[in-house]
Short mmCIF file of C-alpha atoms in Angstrom, two decimals:
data_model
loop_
_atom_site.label_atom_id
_atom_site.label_comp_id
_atom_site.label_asym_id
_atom_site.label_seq_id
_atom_site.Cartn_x
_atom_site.Cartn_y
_atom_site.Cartn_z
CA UNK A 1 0.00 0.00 0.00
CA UNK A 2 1.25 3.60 -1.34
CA UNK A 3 2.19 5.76 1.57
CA UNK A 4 0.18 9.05 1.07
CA UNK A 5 3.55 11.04 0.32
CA UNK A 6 4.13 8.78 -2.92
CA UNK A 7 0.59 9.51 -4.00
CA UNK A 8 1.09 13.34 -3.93
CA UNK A 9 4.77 12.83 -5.56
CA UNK A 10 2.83 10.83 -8.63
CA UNK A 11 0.00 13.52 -8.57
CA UNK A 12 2.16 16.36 -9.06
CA UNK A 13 4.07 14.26 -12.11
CA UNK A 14 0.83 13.77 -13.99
CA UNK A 15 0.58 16.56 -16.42
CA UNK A 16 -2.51 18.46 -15.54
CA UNK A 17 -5.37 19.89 -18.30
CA UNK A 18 -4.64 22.94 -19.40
CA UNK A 19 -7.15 25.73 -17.94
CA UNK A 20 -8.66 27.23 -21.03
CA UNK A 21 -9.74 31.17 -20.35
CA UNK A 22 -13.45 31.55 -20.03
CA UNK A 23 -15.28 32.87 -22.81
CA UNK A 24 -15.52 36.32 -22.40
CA UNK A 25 -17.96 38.84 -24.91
CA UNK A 26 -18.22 42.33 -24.57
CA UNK A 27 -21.59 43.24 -23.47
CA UNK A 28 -21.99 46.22 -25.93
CA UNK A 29 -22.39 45.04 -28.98
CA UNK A 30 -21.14 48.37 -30.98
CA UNK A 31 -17.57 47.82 -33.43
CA UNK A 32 -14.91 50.33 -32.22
CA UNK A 33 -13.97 49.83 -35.99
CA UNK A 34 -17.31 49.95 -37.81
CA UNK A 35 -18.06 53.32 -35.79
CA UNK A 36 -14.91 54.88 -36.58
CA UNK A 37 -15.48 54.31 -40.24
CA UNK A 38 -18.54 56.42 -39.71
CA UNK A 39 -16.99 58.92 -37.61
CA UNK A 40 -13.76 59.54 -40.29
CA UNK A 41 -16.56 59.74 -43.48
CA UNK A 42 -18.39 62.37 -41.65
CA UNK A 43 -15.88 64.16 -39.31
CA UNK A 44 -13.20 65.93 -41.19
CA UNK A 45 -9.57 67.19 -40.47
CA UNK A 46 -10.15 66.16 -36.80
CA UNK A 47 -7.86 63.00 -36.84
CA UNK A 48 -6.34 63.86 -33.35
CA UNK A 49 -9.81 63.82 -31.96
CA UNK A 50 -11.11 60.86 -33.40
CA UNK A 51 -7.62 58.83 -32.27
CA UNK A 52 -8.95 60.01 -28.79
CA UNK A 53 -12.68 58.20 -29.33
CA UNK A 54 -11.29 55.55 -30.81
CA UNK A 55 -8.99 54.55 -27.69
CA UNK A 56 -12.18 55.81 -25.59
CA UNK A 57 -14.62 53.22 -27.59
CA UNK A 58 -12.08 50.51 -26.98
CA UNK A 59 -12.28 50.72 -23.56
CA UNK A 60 -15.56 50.96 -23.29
CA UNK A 61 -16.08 47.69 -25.85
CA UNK A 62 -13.62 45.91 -23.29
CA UNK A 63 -15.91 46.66 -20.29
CA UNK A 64 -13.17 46.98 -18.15
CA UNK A 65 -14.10 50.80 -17.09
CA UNK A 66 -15.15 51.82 -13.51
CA UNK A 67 -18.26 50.77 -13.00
CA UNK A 68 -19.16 53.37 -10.52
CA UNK A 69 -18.90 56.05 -12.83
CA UNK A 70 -19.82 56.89 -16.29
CA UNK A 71 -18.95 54.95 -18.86
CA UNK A 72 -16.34 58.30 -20.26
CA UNK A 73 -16.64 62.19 -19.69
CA UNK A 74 -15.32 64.49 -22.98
CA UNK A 75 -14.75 67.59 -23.41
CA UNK A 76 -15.00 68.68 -27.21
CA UNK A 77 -13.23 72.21 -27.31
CA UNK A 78 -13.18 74.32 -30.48
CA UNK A 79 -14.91 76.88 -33.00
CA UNK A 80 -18.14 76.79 -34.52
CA UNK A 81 -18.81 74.94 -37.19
CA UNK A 82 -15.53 72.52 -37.21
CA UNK A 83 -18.41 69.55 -36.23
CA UNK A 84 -18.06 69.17 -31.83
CA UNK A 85 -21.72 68.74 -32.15
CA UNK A 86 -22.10 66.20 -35.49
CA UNK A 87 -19.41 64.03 -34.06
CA UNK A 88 -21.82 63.01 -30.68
CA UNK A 89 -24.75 62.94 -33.54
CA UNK A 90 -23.03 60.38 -36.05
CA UNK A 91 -21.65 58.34 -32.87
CA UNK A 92 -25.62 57.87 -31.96
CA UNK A 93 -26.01 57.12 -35.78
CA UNK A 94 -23.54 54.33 -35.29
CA UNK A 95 -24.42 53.03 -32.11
CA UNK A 96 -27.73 52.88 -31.98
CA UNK A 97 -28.62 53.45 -35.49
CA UNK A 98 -30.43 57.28 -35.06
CA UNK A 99 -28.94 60.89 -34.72
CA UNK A 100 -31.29 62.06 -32.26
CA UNK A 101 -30.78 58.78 -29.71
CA UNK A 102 -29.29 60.88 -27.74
CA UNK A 103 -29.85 62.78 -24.27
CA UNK A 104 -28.96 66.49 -25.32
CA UNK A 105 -28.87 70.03 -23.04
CA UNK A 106 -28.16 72.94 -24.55
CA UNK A 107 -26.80 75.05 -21.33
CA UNK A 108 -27.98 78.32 -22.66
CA UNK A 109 -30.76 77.86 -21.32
CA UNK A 110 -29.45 76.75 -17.95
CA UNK A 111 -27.39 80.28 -17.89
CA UNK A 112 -29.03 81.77 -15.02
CA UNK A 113 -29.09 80.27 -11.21
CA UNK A 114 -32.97 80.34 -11.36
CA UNK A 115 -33.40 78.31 -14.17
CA UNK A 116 -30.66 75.13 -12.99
CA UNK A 117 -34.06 73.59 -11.42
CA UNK A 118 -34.77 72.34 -15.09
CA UNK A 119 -32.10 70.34 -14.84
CA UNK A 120 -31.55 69.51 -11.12
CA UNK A 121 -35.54 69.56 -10.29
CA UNK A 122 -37.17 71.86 -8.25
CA UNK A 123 -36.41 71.72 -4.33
CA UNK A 124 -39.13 70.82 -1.71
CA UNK A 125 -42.25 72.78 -1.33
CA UNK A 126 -41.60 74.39 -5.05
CA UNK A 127 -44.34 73.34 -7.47
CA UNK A 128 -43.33 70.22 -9.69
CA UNK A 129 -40.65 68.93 -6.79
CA UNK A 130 -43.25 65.87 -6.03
CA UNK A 131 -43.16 64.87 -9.41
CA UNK A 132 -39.50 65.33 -10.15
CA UNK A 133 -39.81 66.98 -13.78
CA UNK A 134 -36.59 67.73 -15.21
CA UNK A 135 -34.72 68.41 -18.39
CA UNK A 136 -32.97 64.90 -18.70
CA UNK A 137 -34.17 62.14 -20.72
CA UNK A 138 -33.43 58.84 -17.64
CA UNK A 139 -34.07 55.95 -20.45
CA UNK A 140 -32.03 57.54 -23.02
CA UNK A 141 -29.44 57.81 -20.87
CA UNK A 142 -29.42 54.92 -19.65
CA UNK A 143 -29.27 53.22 -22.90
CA UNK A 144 -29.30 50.11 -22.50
CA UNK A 145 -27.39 46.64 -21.68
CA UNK A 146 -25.85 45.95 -25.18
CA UNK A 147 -25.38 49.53 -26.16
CA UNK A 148 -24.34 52.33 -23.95
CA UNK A 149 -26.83 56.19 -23.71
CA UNK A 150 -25.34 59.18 -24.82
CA UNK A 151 -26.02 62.77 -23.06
CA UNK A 152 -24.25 65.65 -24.70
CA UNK A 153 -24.35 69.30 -22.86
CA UNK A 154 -23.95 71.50 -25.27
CA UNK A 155 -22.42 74.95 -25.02
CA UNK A 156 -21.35 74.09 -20.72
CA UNK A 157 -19.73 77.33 -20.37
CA UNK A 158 -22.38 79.14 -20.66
CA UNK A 159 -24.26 76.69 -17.59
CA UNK A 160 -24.61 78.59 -14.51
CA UNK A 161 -21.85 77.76 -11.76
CA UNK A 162 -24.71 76.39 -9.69
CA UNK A 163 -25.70 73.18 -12.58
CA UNK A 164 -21.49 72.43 -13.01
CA UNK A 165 -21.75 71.95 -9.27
CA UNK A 166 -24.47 69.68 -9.47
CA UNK A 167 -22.51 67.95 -12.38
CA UNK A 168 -20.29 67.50 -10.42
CA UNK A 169 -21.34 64.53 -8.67
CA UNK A 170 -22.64 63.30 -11.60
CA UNK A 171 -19.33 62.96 -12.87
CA UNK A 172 -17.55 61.07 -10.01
CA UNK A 173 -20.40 58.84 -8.53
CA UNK A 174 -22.18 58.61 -11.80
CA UNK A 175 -25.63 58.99 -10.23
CA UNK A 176 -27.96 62.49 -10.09
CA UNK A 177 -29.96 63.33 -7.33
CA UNK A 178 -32.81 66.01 -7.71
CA UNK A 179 -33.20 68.29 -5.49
CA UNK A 180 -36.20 66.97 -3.73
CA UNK A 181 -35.28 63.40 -3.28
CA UNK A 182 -37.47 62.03 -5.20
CA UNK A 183 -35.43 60.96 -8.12
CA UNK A 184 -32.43 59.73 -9.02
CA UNK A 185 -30.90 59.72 -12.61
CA UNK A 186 -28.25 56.81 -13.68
CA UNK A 187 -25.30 58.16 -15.83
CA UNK A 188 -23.12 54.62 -15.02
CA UNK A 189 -24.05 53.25 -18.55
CA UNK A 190 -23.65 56.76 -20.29
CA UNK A 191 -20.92 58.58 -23.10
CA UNK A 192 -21.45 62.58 -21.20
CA UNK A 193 -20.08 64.60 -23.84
CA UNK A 194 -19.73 68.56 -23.53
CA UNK A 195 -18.97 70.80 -26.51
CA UNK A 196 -17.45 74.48 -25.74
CA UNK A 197 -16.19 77.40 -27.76
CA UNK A 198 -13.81 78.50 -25.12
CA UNK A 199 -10.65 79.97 -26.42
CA UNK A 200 -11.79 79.91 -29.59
CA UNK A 201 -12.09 84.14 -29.78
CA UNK A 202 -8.52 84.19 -28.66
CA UNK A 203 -7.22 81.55 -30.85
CA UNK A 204 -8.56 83.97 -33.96
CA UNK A 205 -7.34 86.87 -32.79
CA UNK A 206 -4.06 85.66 -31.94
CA UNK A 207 -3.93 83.89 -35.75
CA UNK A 208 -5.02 87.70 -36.97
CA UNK A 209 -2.41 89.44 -35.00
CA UNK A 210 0.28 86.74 -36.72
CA UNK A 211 -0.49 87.95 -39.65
CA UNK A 212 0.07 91.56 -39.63
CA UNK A 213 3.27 93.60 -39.65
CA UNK A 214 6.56 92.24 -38.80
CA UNK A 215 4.96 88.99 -37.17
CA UNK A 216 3.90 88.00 -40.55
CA UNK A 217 8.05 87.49 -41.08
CA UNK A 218 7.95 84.87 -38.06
CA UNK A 219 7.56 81.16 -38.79
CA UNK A 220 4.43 79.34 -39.09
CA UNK A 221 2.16 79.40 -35.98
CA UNK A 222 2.91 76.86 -33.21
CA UNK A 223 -0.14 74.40 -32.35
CA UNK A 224 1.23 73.87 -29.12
CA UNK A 225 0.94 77.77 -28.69
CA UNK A 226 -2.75 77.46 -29.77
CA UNK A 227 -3.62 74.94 -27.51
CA UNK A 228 -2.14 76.65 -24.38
CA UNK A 229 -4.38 79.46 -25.07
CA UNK A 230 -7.38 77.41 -25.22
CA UNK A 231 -6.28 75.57 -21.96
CA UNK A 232 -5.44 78.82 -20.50
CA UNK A 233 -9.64 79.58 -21.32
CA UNK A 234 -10.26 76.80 -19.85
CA UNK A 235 -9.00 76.93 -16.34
CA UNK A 236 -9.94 80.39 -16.47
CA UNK A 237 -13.90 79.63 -16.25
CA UNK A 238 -14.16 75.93 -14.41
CA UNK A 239 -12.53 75.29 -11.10
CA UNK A 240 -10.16 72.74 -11.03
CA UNK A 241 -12.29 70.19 -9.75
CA UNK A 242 -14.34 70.23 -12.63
CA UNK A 243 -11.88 70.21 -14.77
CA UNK A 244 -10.19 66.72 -12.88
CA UNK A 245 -13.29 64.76 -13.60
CA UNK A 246 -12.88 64.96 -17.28
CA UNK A 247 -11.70 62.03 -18.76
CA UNK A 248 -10.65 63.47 -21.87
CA UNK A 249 -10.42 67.26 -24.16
CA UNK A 250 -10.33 67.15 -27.17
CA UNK A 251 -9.25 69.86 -29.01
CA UNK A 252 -10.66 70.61 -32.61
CA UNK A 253 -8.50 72.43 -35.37
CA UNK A 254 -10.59 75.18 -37.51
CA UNK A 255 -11.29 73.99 -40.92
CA UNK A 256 -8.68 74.58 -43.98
CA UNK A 257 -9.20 75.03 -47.47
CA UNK A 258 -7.85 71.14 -48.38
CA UNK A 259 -10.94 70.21 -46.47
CA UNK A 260 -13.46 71.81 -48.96
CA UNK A 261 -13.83 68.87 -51.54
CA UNK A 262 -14.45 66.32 -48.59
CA UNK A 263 -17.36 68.67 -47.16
CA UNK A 264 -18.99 68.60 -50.58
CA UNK A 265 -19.08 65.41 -50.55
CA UNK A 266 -20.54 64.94 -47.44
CA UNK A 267 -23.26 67.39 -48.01
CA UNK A 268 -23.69 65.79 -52.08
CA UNK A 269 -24.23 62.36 -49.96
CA UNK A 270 -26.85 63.94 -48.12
CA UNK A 271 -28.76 65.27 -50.81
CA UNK A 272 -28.30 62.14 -52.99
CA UNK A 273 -30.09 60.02 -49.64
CA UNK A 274 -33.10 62.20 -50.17
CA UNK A 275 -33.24 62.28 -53.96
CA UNK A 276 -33.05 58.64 -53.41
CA UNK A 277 -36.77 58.45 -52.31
CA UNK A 278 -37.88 59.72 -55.77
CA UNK A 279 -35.32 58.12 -57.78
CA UNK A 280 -32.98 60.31 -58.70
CA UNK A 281 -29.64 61.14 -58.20
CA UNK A 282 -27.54 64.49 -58.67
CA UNK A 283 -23.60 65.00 -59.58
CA UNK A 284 -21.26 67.95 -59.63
CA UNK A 285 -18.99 68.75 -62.10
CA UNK A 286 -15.58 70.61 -61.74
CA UNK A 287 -16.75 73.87 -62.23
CA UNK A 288 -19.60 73.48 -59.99
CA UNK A 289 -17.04 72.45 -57.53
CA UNK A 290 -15.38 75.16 -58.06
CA UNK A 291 -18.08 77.41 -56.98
CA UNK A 292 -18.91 75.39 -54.17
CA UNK A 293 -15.03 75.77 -52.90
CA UNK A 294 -15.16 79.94 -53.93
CA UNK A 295 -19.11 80.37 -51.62
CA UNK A 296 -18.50 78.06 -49.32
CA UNK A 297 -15.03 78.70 -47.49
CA UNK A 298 -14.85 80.93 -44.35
CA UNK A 299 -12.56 79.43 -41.59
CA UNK A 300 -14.73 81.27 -38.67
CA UNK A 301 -17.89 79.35 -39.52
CA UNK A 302 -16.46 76.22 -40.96
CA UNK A 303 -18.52 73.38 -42.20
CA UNK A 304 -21.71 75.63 -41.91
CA UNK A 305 -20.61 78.25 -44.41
CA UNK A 306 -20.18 75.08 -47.01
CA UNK A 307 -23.67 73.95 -45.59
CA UNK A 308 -25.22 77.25 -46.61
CA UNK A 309 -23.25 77.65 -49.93
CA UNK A 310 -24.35 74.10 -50.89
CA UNK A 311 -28.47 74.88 -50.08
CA UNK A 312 -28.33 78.38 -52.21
CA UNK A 313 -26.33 77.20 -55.70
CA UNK A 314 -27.45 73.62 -55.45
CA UNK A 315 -30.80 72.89 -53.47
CA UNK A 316 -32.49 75.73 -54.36
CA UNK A 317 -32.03 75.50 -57.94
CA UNK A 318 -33.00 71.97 -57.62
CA UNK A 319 -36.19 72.76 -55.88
CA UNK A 320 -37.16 75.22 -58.95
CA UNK A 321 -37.07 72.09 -61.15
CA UNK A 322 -38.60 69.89 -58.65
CA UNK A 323 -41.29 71.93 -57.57
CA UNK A 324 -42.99 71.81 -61.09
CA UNK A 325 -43.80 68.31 -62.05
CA UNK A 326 -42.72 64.70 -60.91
CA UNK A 327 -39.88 63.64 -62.44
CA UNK A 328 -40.63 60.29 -62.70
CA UNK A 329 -43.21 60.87 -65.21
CA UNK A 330 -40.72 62.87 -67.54
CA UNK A 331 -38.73 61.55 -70.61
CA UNK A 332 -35.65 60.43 -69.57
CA UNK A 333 -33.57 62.30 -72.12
CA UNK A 334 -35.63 65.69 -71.50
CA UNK A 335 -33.44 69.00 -70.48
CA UNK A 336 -34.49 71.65 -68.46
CA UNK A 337 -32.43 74.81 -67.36
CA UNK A 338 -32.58 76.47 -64.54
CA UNK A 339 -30.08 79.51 -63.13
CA UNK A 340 -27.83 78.49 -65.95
CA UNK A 341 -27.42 74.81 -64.25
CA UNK A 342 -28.70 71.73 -66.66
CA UNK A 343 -30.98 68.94 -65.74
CA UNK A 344 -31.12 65.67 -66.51
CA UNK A 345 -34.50 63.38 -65.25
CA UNK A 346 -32.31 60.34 -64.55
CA UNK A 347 -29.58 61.82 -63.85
CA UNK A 348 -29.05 66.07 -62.25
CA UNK A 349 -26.02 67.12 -63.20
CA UNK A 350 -24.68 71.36 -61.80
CA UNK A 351 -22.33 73.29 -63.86
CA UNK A 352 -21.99 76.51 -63.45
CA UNK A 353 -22.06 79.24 -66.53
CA UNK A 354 -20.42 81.78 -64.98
CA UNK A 355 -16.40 81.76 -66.39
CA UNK A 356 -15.86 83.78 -62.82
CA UNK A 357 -16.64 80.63 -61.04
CA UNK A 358 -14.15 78.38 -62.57
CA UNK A 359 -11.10 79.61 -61.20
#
């Protein structure tokens, strides 16, 4: 009989089964790689930014975040019009397959102390404190297990001090409290996003200063110089422990002129997606392209001043043809003119007959 010491010896010689890992899936069931296709097709000359949501989306596909807090807190600094707001909307578009799925605040109207109870609720004894009414949308930002809700504040810096402080706790425990007790908001499964123009006046007027005079003969500006003023903006309006409870800041670049032809595209996709209900389908030749690129360039208002060059030399002319008849009941190889831009019915093609407008 085996002494018990020989058994252990010959048990620890056997070769043991290896331990396979348990089979572990992400809960979410988003693509960090699908939605960052979307985001790069409709986001443009923002690739620092969008290397930033990409890590954040990885992270969050991992499920390996904090789960007493949201799910990520971003800042999205910049001008107008260089797309802070479009990126949250086309991230809803990929996650949960609409632009408006998400929870959004614009803080203008929070700008005054007396109006934070839309957000926060009002306190006991104050009409509508029983039923805790409040700005905040609780099941879209809660989202839900496979797919995480989005809230985007638009515009914080204009928020009176009074709502950041009740952000506050938002962004640390991940919960909000109303004032009267009587509800409590859950931000654990939630993207907060917040979109600010801060620095953005200084950032121009710095750029316009370089530009004048004797500075004109120094080198090219410094982006490092451009984003110390904006940071410098920054600490100058939130206290520093608002500031520590932001994951990340992002900081967008204004628009350039090699940027133009990818915005007309993105705005000739658009209109093609609602031609596509009747049909049809429009096209852009150089020349029209070159008008496009002459109206539709202003680095203060960025993508909007393409937006609004796009509706007045392309949509509206459209709209003259459209308005008439259906198209689907004319010839197919019938012309009609309009502003000096042909028509096609199965096919709308723009040129422009102005010899101005093709330089």
């Amino acid at each position: 009989m085996p002494f018990i010491n020989d058994m252990l010896t010959d048990g620890e010689r056997r070769p043991r089964p290896a331990q396979t890992p348990p089979n572990r899936s992400s809960r979410f069931k988003f693509e960090p790689a699908a939605v960052m296709g979307l985001l790069r097709e409709r986001i443009v000359g923002q690739e620092s930014t969008l290397e930033t949501i990409e890590a954040t989306l990885k992270i969050i596909k991992a499920d390996i975040g904090d789960p007493e807090r949201p799910l990520h807190v971003g800042l999205l600094l910049g001008p107008t019009g260089v797309g802070k707001t479009e990126l949250v909307r086309v991230l809803a578009e990929a996650i949960h397959g609409r632009r408006d799925a998400i929870c959004r605040i614009d803080m203008n109207t929070l700008a005054q102390a007396h109006y934070a109870a839309a957000l926060t609720g009002a306190p006991p004894g104050y009409v509508g404190s029983k039923e805790g009414t409040t700005l905040l949308d609780a099941d879209r930002i809660a989202g839900h297990f496979s797919a995480p809700g989005i809230v985007l504040f638009d515009e914080i810096e204009k928020a009176d001090d009074y709502v950041l402080r009740a952000l506050l706790n938002v962004f640390d425990t991940g919960w909000l409290t109303l004032t009267s007790g009587a509800k409590r908001i859950d931000f654990r499964n939630a993207l907060i996003f917040m979109t600010s123009n801060l620095g953005a006046r200084e950032v121009a007027a710095h750029l316009h200063r370089m530009q004048k005079g004797w500075r004109r003969l120094l080198p090219s500006f410094s982006r490092r110089r451009l984003h110390d003023i904006v940071d410098h903006a920054l600490t100058q309006r939130f206290d520093p422990e608002f500031v520590n409870r932001i994951d990340t800041v992002s900081r967008f670049d204004a628009l350039e002129y090699d940027t133009l032809d990818t915005l007309i595209d993105i705005e000739l996709r658009k209109l093609n997606s609602r031609l596509a209900r009747i049909g049809q389908q429009a096209e852009l030749d150089a020349s029209a392209r070159a008008l496009l690129r002459k109206r539709g360039f202003d680095r203060r208002y960025g993508a909007r001043e393409m937006r609004r060059a796009f509706r007045r030399h392309v949509e509206l002319p459209l709209a003259e043809v459209l308005a008439d008849a259906d198209l689907q009941k004319r010839d197919a190889t019938r012309l009609q003119t309009c502003y000096g831009r042909a028509y096609k019915a199965d096919q709308l093609k723009f040129y422009s007959d102005d010899p101005s407008d093709q330089s």
